[in-house]
CSV table of C-alpha atoms in Angstrom, one decimal:
chain,number,residue,atom,x,y,z
A,1,MET,CA,244.8,117.8,-74.9
A,2,SER,CA,248.3,118.9,-75.8
A,3,GLN,CA,250.4,120.6,-73.2
A,4,SER,CA,250.5,124.3,-73.8
A,5,ALA,CA,253.6,126.3,-73.1
A,6,TRP,CA,254.0,127.9,-69.8
A,7,ILE,CA,254.7,131.2,-71.3
A,8,GLU,CA,254.1,132.0,-74.9
A,9,ALA,CA,254.9,135.5,-76.4
A,10,ARG,CA,253.7,136.3,-79.8
A,11,ASN,CA,255.0,139.3,-81.8
A,12,LEU,CA,255.8,141.4,-78.8
A,13,ARG,CA,256.6,145.0,-79.7
A,14,CYS,CA,257.6,147.7,-77.3
A,15,GLU,CA,258.4,151.3,-77.8
A,16,ARG,CA,260.0,153.6,-75.3
A,17,ASP,CA,260.4,157.3,-75.9
A,18,ASP,CA,259.8,156.9,-79.7
A,19,ARG,CA,262.5,154.3,-79.9
A,20,CYS,CA,261.6,150.7,-80.7
A,21,LEU,CA,263.1,148.5,-78.1
A,22,PHE,CA,262.0,145.2,-79.8
A,23,HIS,CA,259.5,144.1,-82.3
A,24,ASN,CA,258.3,140.7,-83.7
A,25,LEU,CA,259.6,139.1,-80.6
A,26,SER,CA,258.2,135.6,-80.1
A,27,PHE,CA,259.3,132.9,-77.8
A,28,THR,CA,258.0,130.2,-75.5
A,29,LEU,CA,259.1,129.0,-72.2
A,30,ASN,CA,258.4,125.5,-70.9
A,31,SER,CA,258.8,123.4,-67.8
A,32,GLY,CA,262.5,122.6,-67.2
A,33,GLU,CA,263.9,125.4,-69.3
A,34,ILE,CA,266.2,128.3,-68.5
A,35,LEU,CA,265.9,131.3,-70.7
A,36,GLN,CA,268.5,134.0,-70.6
A,37,VAL,CA,267.6,137.4,-72.0
A,38,ALA,CA,270.8,138.9,-73.3
A,39,GLY,CA,271.7,142.2,-74.9
A,40,PRO,CA,273.6,145.5,-74.3
A,41,ASN,CA,272.5,148.0,-71.7
A,42,GLY,CA,269.3,149.7,-72.7
A,43,ALA,CA,268.3,146.9,-75.0
A,44,GLY,CA,265.0,146.4,-73.1
A,45,LYS,CA,265.8,143.3,-71.0
A,46,SER,CA,264.3,144.6,-67.8
A,47,THR,CA,261.4,146.1,-69.7
A,48,LEU,CA,260.7,142.7,-71.3
A,49,LEU,CA,260.7,141.1,-67.8
A,50,ARG,CA,258.4,143.8,-66.5
A,51,ILE,CA,256.1,143.2,-69.4
A,52,LEU,CA,256.0,139.5,-68.7
A,53,ILE,CA,255.2,139.9,-65.0
A,54,GLY,CA,252.6,142.5,-65.8
A,55,LEU,CA,254.2,145.6,-64.2
A,56,SER,CA,254.4,147.3,-67.5
A,57,ALA,CA,251.5,147.5,-70.0
A,58,GLY,CA,253.3,149.5,-72.7
A,59,TYR,CA,253.5,146.8,-75.3
A,60,GLU,CA,251.7,145.3,-78.3
A,61,GLY,CA,251.3,141.6,-79.0
A,62,GLY,CA,250.1,138.5,-77.3
A,63,LEU,CA,251.1,136.9,-74.0
A,64,SER,CA,249.7,133.7,-72.6
A,65,TRP,CA,250.2,131.6,-69.5
A,66,MET,CA,249.5,127.9,-69.8
A,67,GLY,CA,247.5,128.5,-73.0
A,68,GLN,CA,245.3,131.2,-71.4
A,69,ASP,CA,245.5,134.9,-72.1
A,70,MET,CA,247.8,136.5,-69.6
A,71,ARG,CA,245.1,138.9,-68.3
A,72,ALA,CA,242.5,136.2,-67.9
A,73,GLY,CA,244.9,133.9,-66.1
A,74,ARG,CA,246.6,136.6,-64.0
A,75,TYR,CA,245.9,135.3,-60.6
A,76,ASP,CA,247.0,131.8,-61.5
A,77,PHE,CA,250.1,133.2,-63.1
A,78,LEU,CA,251.0,135.3,-60.1
A,79,ALA,CA,250.3,132.4,-57.7
A,80,ASN,CA,253.0,130.4,-59.6
A,81,THR,CA,255.5,133.2,-60.2
A,82,LEU,CA,258.4,134.8,-58.3
A,83,TYR,CA,259.8,138.1,-59.6
A,84,LEU,CA,263.0,139.6,-58.4
A,85,GLY,CA,263.5,143.1,-59.8
A,86,HIS,CA,266.3,145.6,-59.7
A,87,GLN,CA,265.4,146.7,-56.2
A,88,PRO,CA,265.6,143.9,-53.7
A,89,GLY,CA,262.2,144.8,-52.2
A,90,VAL,CA,263.5,144.4,-48.7
A,91,LYS,CA,262.2,146.7,-46.0
A,92,GLY,CA,265.1,148.2,-44.1
A,93,ALA,CA,263.1,148.7,-40.9
A,94,MET,CA,262.1,145.0,-40.7
A,95,THR,CA,264.3,142.1,-40.0
A,96,PRO,CA,265.0,139.5,-42.7
A,97,GLU,CA,262.6,137.2,-40.9
A,98,GLU,CA,259.8,139.7,-40.9
A,99,ASN,CA,260.4,140.5,-44.5
A,100,LEU,CA,260.2,136.9,-45.6
A,101,ILE,CA,257.2,136.2,-43.5
A,102,TRP,CA,255.2,139.0,-45.1
A,103,TRP,CA,256.4,138.0,-48.5
A,104,GLN,CA,255.5,134.3,-48.0
A,105,SER,CA,252.0,135.3,-46.9
A,106,ARG,CA,251.0,135.5,-50.5
A,107,PHE,CA,251.5,131.8,-51.1
A,108,SER,CA,250.8,130.1,-47.8
A,109,LYS,CA,250.9,130.6,-44.1
A,110,ALA,CA,254.5,131.5,-43.3
A,111,GLU,CA,256.3,128.9,-41.2
A,112,ARG,CA,259.0,130.4,-39.1
A,113,ASN,CA,261.1,127.2,-39.6
A,114,SER,CA,260.9,127.4,-43.4
A,115,VAL,CA,262.0,131.0,-43.2
A,116,TYR,CA,265.0,130.0,-41.0
A,117,ALA,CA,265.8,127.3,-43.5
A,118,ALA,CA,265.7,129.7,-46.4
A,119,LEU,CA,267.9,132.2,-44.6
A,120,GLU,CA,270.3,129.4,-43.9
A,121,GLN,CA,270.5,128.6,-47.6
A,122,VAL,CA,271.6,132.1,-48.4
A,123,GLY,CA,274.1,132.2,-45.5
A,124,LEU,CA,272.1,134.6,-43.3
A,125,ARG,CA,271.4,132.4,-40.4
A,126,GLY,CA,272.1,134.4,-37.3
A,127,TYR,CA,271.0,137.6,-39.0
A,128,GLU,CA,267.3,136.9,-38.8
A,129,ASP,CA,266.5,139.4,-36.1
A,130,ILE,CA,268.7,142.3,-37.2
A,131,PRO,CA,267.0,145.2,-38.9
A,132,SER,CA,267.8,144.9,-42.6
A,133,TYR,CA,269.2,148.4,-42.9
A,134,HIS,CA,272.2,147.1,-40.8
A,135,LEU,CA,272.9,144.6,-43.5
A,136,SER,CA,275.2,145.2,-46.5
A,137,ALA,CA,273.9,145.7,-50.0
A,138,GLY,CA,274.9,142.1,-50.8
A,139,GLN,CA,273.3,140.7,-47.8
A,140,GLN,CA,270.1,142.6,-48.6
A,141,ARG,CA,270.2,141.0,-52.0
A,142,ARG,CA,270.6,137.7,-50.3
A,143,VAL,CA,267.4,138.3,-48.2
A,144,ALA,CA,265.6,138.9,-51.5
A,145,LEU,CA,267.2,135.7,-52.9
A,146,ALA,CA,266.0,133.7,-49.9
A,147,ARG,CA,262.6,133.8,-51.5
A,148,LEU,CA,263.8,131.2,-53.9
A,149,TYR,CA,264.1,128.7,-51.1
A,150,LEU,CA,260.6,129.3,-49.6
A,151,GLN,CA,258.2,126.7,-51.1
A,152,PRO,CA,259.3,128.1,-54.4
A,153,PRO,CA,256.7,128.9,-57.1
A,154,LYS,CA,257.2,127.2,-60.5
A,155,LEU,CA,258.3,130.1,-62.6
A,156,TRP,CA,261.2,132.4,-61.6
A,157,ILE,CA,261.6,135.8,-63.4
A,158,LEU,CA,264.9,137.1,-62.2
A,159,ASP,CA,266.3,140.5,-63.2
A,160,GLU,CA,270.1,140.6,-62.7
A,161,PRO,CA,270.0,138.1,-59.8
A,162,PHE,CA,273.8,138.0,-59.5
A,163,THR,CA,274.2,141.7,-58.7
A,164,ALA,CA,276.2,142.3,-55.5
A,165,ILE,CA,276.5,138.6,-54.7
A,166,ASP,CA,280.0,137.3,-53.8
A,167,LYS,CA,281.7,134.4,-55.7
A,168,ALA,CA,280.6,131.6,-53.5
A,169,GLY,CA,277.1,133.0,-53.6
A,170,VAL,CA,277.1,133.1,-57.4
A,171,THR,CA,278.1,129.5,-57.7
A,172,ARG,CA,275.4,128.5,-55.2
A,173,LEU,CA,272.8,130.5,-57.1
A,174,GLU,CA,273.7,129.0,-60.4
A,175,GLN,CA,273.3,125.6,-58.9
A,176,THR,CA,269.9,126.5,-57.4
A,177,ILE,CA,268.7,127.8,-60.8
A,178,VAL,CA,269.8,124.5,-62.5
A,179,GLU,CA,268.2,122.4,-59.8
A,180,HIS,CA,265.0,124.3,-60.1
A,181,ALA,CA,264.8,123.7,-63.8
A,182,GLN,CA,265.6,120.0,-63.2
A,183,ARG,CA,262.8,119.7,-60.8
A,184,GLY,CA,260.4,120.9,-63.5
A,185,GLY,CA,260.4,124.6,-62.9
A,186,ALA,CA,261.3,127.3,-65.4
A,187,VAL,CA,263.6,130.3,-65.1
A,188,ILE,CA,263.9,133.4,-67.2
A,189,LEU,CA,266.7,135.7,-66.2
A,190,THR,CA,268.8,138.7,-67.4
A,191,THR,CA,272.4,138.8,-66.5
A,192,HIS,CA,275.7,140.0,-67.8
A,193,HIS,CA,277.4,137.2,-65.8
A,194,GLU,CA,278.7,134.3,-68.0
A,195,LEU,CA,276.8,131.2,-67.0
A,196,PRO,CA,279.1,128.1,-67.0
A,197,GLN,CA,278.9,125.7,-69.9
A,198,SER,CA,277.3,123.1,-67.7
A,199,VAL,CA,274.1,125.2,-67.3
A,200,PRO,CA,271.7,124.2,-70.1
A,201,VAL,CA,270.5,127.7,-71.1
A,202,ARG,CA,268.7,129.1,-74.1
A,203,THR,CA,269.5,132.7,-75.0
A,204,LEU,CA,267.2,135.4,-76.3
A,205,THR,CA,269.2,138.3,-77.6
A,206,LEU,CA,267.7,141.8,-77.7
A,207,GLY,CA,269.0,144.8,-79.6
A,208,GLY,CA,272.1,144.9,-81.7
A,209,ALA,CA,271.7,141.4,-83.2
A,210,GLN,CA,268.7,142.5,-85.4
B,1,MET,CA,246.2,127.2,-50.1
B,2,ILE,CA,246.2,130.8,-51.0
B,3,SER,CA,244.3,132.7,-48.5
B,4,LEU,CA,243.1,136.2,-48.9
B,5,SER,CA,242.4,136.8,-45.3
B,6,ALA,CA,245.9,135.7,-44.3
B,7,ALA,CA,247.5,138.0,-46.9
B,8,MET,CA,245.4,140.9,-45.8
B,9,LEU,CA,246.2,140.3,-42.1
B,10,ALA,CA,249.9,139.9,-42.9
B,11,THR,CA,249.9,143.2,-44.9
B,12,PHE,CA,248.0,145.0,-42.1
B,13,ARG,CA,250.4,143.8,-39.5
B,14,ARG,CA,253.4,144.6,-41.6
B,15,ASP,CA,252.2,148.2,-42.0
B,16,LEU,CA,251.6,148.6,-38.3
B,17,LEU,CA,255.0,147.1,-37.5
B,18,LEU,CA,256.7,149.5,-39.9
B,19,ALA,CA,254.8,152.4,-38.3
B,20,TYR,CA,255.9,151.3,-34.8
B,21,ARG,CA,259.5,151.0,-35.9
B,22,ALA,CA,259.4,154.6,-37.3
B,23,LYS,CA,257.8,156.3,-34.3
B,24,GLY,CA,259.0,159.7,-35.2
B,25,GLU,CA,257.1,159.7,-38.5
B,26,LEU,CA,254.1,158.2,-36.7
B,27,LEU,CA,254.0,161.2,-34.2
B,28,ASN,CA,254.5,163.9,-36.8
B,29,PRO,CA,250.8,164.3,-37.9
B,30,LEU,CA,249.6,164.1,-34.3
B,31,MET,CA,252.1,166.7,-33.1
B,32,PHE,CA,251.1,168.9,-36.1
B,33,PHE,CA,247.4,168.5,-35.0
B,34,LEU,CA,248.1,169.4,-31.4
B,35,ILE,CA,250.4,172.4,-32.3
B,36,VAL,CA,248.0,174.0,-34.8
B,37,SER,CA,245.0,173.7,-32.5
B,38,SER,CA,246.8,175.0,-29.5
B,39,LEU,CA,248.2,178.0,-31.3
B,40,PHE,CA,244.7,179.4,-32.0
B,41,PRO,CA,243.9,180.6,-28.5
B,42,LEU,CA,247.2,182.4,-28.5
B,43,ALA,CA,246.8,184.0,-31.8
B,44,VAL,CA,243.0,184.7,-32.0
B,45,SER,CA,241.6,185.3,-28.6
B,46,PRO,CA,241.6,183.4,-25.3
B,47,ASP,CA,237.9,184.2,-24.7
B,48,PRO,CA,236.3,180.8,-24.1
B,49,GLU,CA,233.0,181.8,-25.6
B,50,PHE,CA,234.5,182.9,-28.8
B,51,LEU,CA,236.9,179.9,-28.9
B,52,GLY,CA,234.1,177.5,-28.3
B,53,SER,CA,232.3,178.8,-31.3
B,54,ILE,CA,235.2,178.3,-33.7
B,55,ALA,CA,236.5,175.1,-32.0
B,56,PRO,CA,234.7,172.7,-34.4
B,57,GLY,CA,236.3,174.4,-37.4
B,58,ILE,CA,239.8,174.5,-35.8
B,59,ILE,CA,239.7,170.8,-34.9
B,60,TRP,CA,238.4,169.7,-38.2
B,61,VAL,CA,240.8,171.8,-40.3
B,62,GLY,CA,243.6,170.5,-38.1
B,63,ALA,CA,242.6,166.9,-38.5
B,64,LEU,CA,242.3,167.3,-42.3
B,65,LEU,CA,245.7,168.9,-42.7
B,66,ALA,CA,247.3,166.3,-40.4
B,67,THR,CA,245.9,163.5,-42.5
B,68,LEU,CA,247.1,165.2,-45.6
B,69,LEU,CA,250.6,165.4,-44.1
B,70,SER,CA,250.5,161.7,-43.3
B,71,LEU,CA,249.5,160.4,-46.8
B,72,ASP,CA,253.1,160.1,-47.8
B,73,LEU,CA,253.4,157.2,-45.3
B,74,LEU,CA,251.0,155.2,-47.4
B,75,PHE,CA,253.0,154.1,-50.4
B,76,LYS,CA,256.1,156.3,-50.8
B,77,ALA,CA,258.6,154.3,-48.8
B,78,ASP,CA,257.3,151.0,-50.3
B,79,HIS,CA,257.8,152.5,-53.8
B,80,ASP,CA,261.3,153.6,-53.0
B,81,ASP,CA,262.6,150.3,-51.8
B,82,GLY,CA,260.8,148.1,-54.4
B,83,THR,CA,258.4,146.4,-51.9
B,84,LEU,CA,255.5,148.1,-53.8
B,85,GLU,CA,256.3,146.0,-56.9
B,86,GLN,CA,256.2,142.9,-54.8
B,87,PHE,CA,253.0,144.1,-53.2
B,88,LEU,CA,251.4,144.6,-56.6
B,89,LEU,CA,252.4,141.1,-57.6
B,90,MET,CA,250.5,139.4,-54.8
B,91,PRO,CA,248.2,136.8,-56.3
B,92,GLN,CA,245.3,137.9,-54.1
B,93,PRO,CA,242.8,140.5,-55.4
B,94,LEU,CA,244.6,143.8,-54.9
B,95,VAL,CA,241.5,145.8,-54.0
B,96,PHE,CA,241.3,144.0,-50.7
B,97,LEU,CA,245.0,144.2,-50.0
B,98,VAL,CA,245.0,147.9,-50.7
B,99,LEU,CA,242.0,148.2,-48.3
B,100,SER,CA,244.0,146.6,-45.5
B,101,LYS,CA,246.8,149.1,-46.2
B,102,ILE,CA,244.4,152.0,-46.0
B,103,LEU,CA,242.9,150.5,-42.8
B,104,ALA,CA,246.4,150.3,-41.3
B,105,HIS,CA,247.0,153.9,-42.4
B,106,TRP,CA,243.8,155.0,-40.6
B,107,CYS,CA,244.8,153.2,-37.4
B,108,ILE,CA,248.2,155.0,-37.6
B,109,ALA,CA,247.2,158.4,-38.7
B,110,GLY,CA,243.4,158.8,-38.2
B,111,LEU,CA,242.6,157.0,-35.0
B,112,PRO,CA,245.1,159.0,-32.8
B,113,LEU,CA,243.5,162.2,-34.0
B,114,VAL,CA,240.1,161.0,-33.0
B,115,ILE,CA,241.4,160.0,-29.6
B,116,VAL,CA,243.1,163.4,-28.8
B,117,ALA,CA,240.3,165.5,-30.3
B,118,PRO,CA,238.2,165.6,-27.1
B,119,LEU,CA,241.2,166.9,-25.2
B,120,LEU,CA,241.6,169.7,-27.7
B,121,GLY,CA,237.8,170.3,-27.3
B,122,VAL,CA,238.3,170.9,-23.6
B,123,MET,CA,241.2,173.2,-24.3
B,124,LEU,CA,239.2,175.2,-26.8
B,125,GLY,CA,236.1,175.4,-24.6
B,126,LEU,CA,233.9,173.3,-26.9
B,127,PRO,CA,230.3,173.2,-25.6
B,128,GLU,CA,229.6,170.1,-23.6
B,129,ASN,CA,226.8,168.8,-25.8
B,130,ALA,CA,229.1,168.9,-28.9
B,131,TYR,CA,231.4,166.1,-27.8
B,132,PHE,CA,229.3,163.2,-29.1
B,133,ALA,CA,229.0,164.9,-32.5
B,134,LEU,CA,232.8,165.6,-32.5
B,135,MET,CA,233.6,162.0,-31.9
B,136,MET,CA,231.0,160.6,-34.3
B,137,SER,CA,231.9,163.0,-37.1
B,138,LEU,CA,235.6,162.3,-36.7
B,139,LEU,CA,235.1,158.5,-36.5
B,140,LEU,CA,233.2,158.6,-39.7
B,141,GLY,CA,235.2,161.3,-41.4
B,142,THR,CA,238.8,160.4,-40.8
B,143,PRO,CA,238.5,157.0,-42.6
B,144,ILE,CA,237.1,158.9,-45.6
B,145,LEU,CA,240.2,161.1,-45.6
B,146,SER,CA,242.4,158.1,-45.6
B,147,LEU,CA,240.4,156.4,-48.4
B,148,LEU,CA,240.4,159.4,-50.7
B,149,GLY,CA,244.0,160.3,-49.8
B,150,ALA,CA,245.1,156.8,-51.0
B,151,ILE,CA,244.0,157.6,-54.5
B,152,GLY,CA,246.2,160.8,-54.5
B,153,ALA,CA,249.1,159.0,-52.8
B,154,GLY,CA,248.9,156.2,-55.4
B,155,LEU,CA,248.8,158.7,-58.3
B,156,THR,CA,251.7,160.7,-57.1
B,157,VAL,CA,253.9,158.0,-55.7
B,158,GLY,CA,256.2,157.8,-58.7
B,159,LEU,CA,256.7,161.5,-59.0
B,160,LYS,CA,259.9,163.0,-57.7
B,161,LYS,CA,258.3,166.4,-57.0
B,162,GLY,CA,254.8,165.5,-56.3
B,163,GLY,CA,254.7,167.5,-53.1
B,164,MET,CA,252.1,170.1,-54.1
B,165,LEU,CA,250.2,167.9,-56.5
B,166,LEU,CA,248.7,165.6,-53.9
B,167,PRO,CA,246.9,168.3,-51.9
B,168,LEU,CA,245.6,169.9,-55.2
B,169,LEU,CA,244.2,166.6,-56.3
B,170,ILE,CA,242.6,165.6,-53.1
B,171,LEU,CA,241.4,168.8,-51.4
B,172,PRO,CA,238.3,169.2,-53.6
B,173,LEU,CA,237.2,165.7,-52.5
B,174,TYR,CA,237.9,166.5,-48.9
B,175,ILE,CA,235.8,169.7,-48.8
B,176,PRO,CA,232.4,167.9,-48.3
B,177,VAL,CA,233.8,166.0,-45.3
B,178,LEU,CA,235.1,169.2,-43.8
B,179,ILE,CA,231.8,171.0,-44.3
B,180,PHE,CA,229.6,168.3,-42.9
B,181,GLY,CA,232.0,167.3,-40.2
B,182,ALA,CA,232.6,170.8,-38.8
B,183,SER,CA,228.9,171.8,-39.1
B,184,ALA,CA,227.8,168.6,-37.3
B,185,VAL,CA,229.9,169.7,-34.3
B,186,GLN,CA,228.7,173.3,-34.6
B,187,SER,CA,225.0,172.3,-34.8
B,188,ALA,CA,225.3,170.0,-31.8
B,189,GLY,CA,226.9,172.8,-29.9
B,190,GLN,CA,223.9,175.0,-30.6
B,191,GLY,CA,221.5,172.2,-29.6
B,192,MET,CA,220.4,171.3,-33.1
B,193,ALA,CA,219.9,167.8,-34.6
B,194,ILE,CA,222.9,166.3,-36.4
B,195,ASN,CA,221.2,163.3,-38.0
B,196,GLY,CA,221.5,164.8,-41.5
B,197,HIS,CA,225.2,165.5,-41.1
B,198,ILE,CA,226.0,162.1,-39.7
B,199,ALA,CA,223.9,160.4,-42.4
B,200,PHE,CA,225.8,162.3,-45.1
B,201,LEU,CA,229.2,161.3,-43.6
B,202,GLY,CA,228.1,157.7,-43.3
B,203,ALA,CA,226.9,157.6,-46.9
B,204,TYR,CA,230.1,159.3,-48.1
B,205,LEU,CA,232.1,156.7,-46.1
B,206,PHE,CA,230.4,153.8,-47.7
B,207,PHE,CA,230.7,155.3,-51.1
B,208,THR,CA,234.5,155.9,-50.7
B,209,LEU,CA,234.9,152.4,-49.2
B,210,ALA,CA,233.4,151.0,-52.4
B,211,VAL,CA,235.2,153.2,-54.9
B,212,CYS,CA,238.6,154.3,-53.5
B,213,PRO,CA,240.4,150.9,-53.2
B,214,LEU,CA,239.6,150.2,-56.9
B,215,ALA,CA,240.8,153.7,-58.0
B,216,THR,CA,243.9,153.3,-55.8
B,217,VAL,CA,244.8,150.0,-57.4
B,218,ALA,CA,244.5,151.5,-60.8
B,219,ALA,CA,246.6,154.5,-59.7
B,220,LEU,CA,249.3,152.4,-58.3
B,221,LYS,CA,249.5,150.2,-61.4
B,222,LEU,CA,249.8,153.4,-63.5
B,223,SER,CA,252.5,154.8,-61.3
B,224,VAL,CA,254.6,151.6,-61.2
B,225,ALA,CA,254.3,151.1,-65.0
B,226,ARG,CA,255.8,154.6,-65.5
């Protein structure tokens, strides 16, 4: 049996407010690949990611996960996918540790040690029991990014992951993304940040270039 | 590896923890309940006999309005900070996860009302033989209010000005609970059987338990998709 692509999109079309964001959009994503969705503001990058993850149903066309229709394979898809949206999805009233423990519960029993290790990776060791609303915007983003280090799922869908992250953090994150792809994972991301030449990235351009 | 019960438990604990951290919001519905009920003797009449006859209605209306006030706790904050998206992307069946959120909401908003209701009964001169009916009807009725309210909260969570819409959507569905709940207490006070009322509330509870989580999931997906 031939290996089917992790994600296959066929002739996606999306309209928003009577304006066609994209049409005839087809692409595949496989193990070991990094796909960058590029395009000007309002080109529909975030919308495309929300369609992929299943938060938005306003599209036509076909989407499949591992050769299976996305709707049929939804639970398997979600069990292998990590989505990071515009909002960090971090509860202000909970500490970073509590946030991550709840988040991890979807995949496995949360181990306090793995949560600590993940926080260490994003430079937040020592902040684990401070309520998250005391953290800066960048630190809250880092709490969200710490999910990448918790027994990571195979597929990462990252919407502007570099927002509010400092220079050192950006380098670290680039490295993490490349390592994830090298380990056989796949990443699809939107960013206006220039990824360095060393990052093997495929680009999908929306809007303007049609 | 992926365990539904662990995810349900983690979600339940998370909601209780968040409620505990925001104690002010937690106490609002309860305070409202106490204030409304304690104003009646001042405004209507302090005559115990008269108060006793309207006490079931006062307590039930108070409980219903207090629950209505607390429905915003259910999804609003989660929607605003993006955790609702992460919640909807959990790989476990959402119906059960939503159920554990509703259960947490009932523990936070409904259960305290049930616990203080007998105190209000004493204050309002509720007949002695009505207390069992009061507790039973509230124990069966308040979870129904949380379950039905979840649908409305899910539908209106994305709206900036959904303030008035939620009660309008939900109140018609609350009316049977109010009628049967209050009249169970009333009947018990007059020494009549309450089996019929309690049976109706029980049936309504099981019906809403089966239907509401499904409808809430659909409503949430709709709200998040914009």
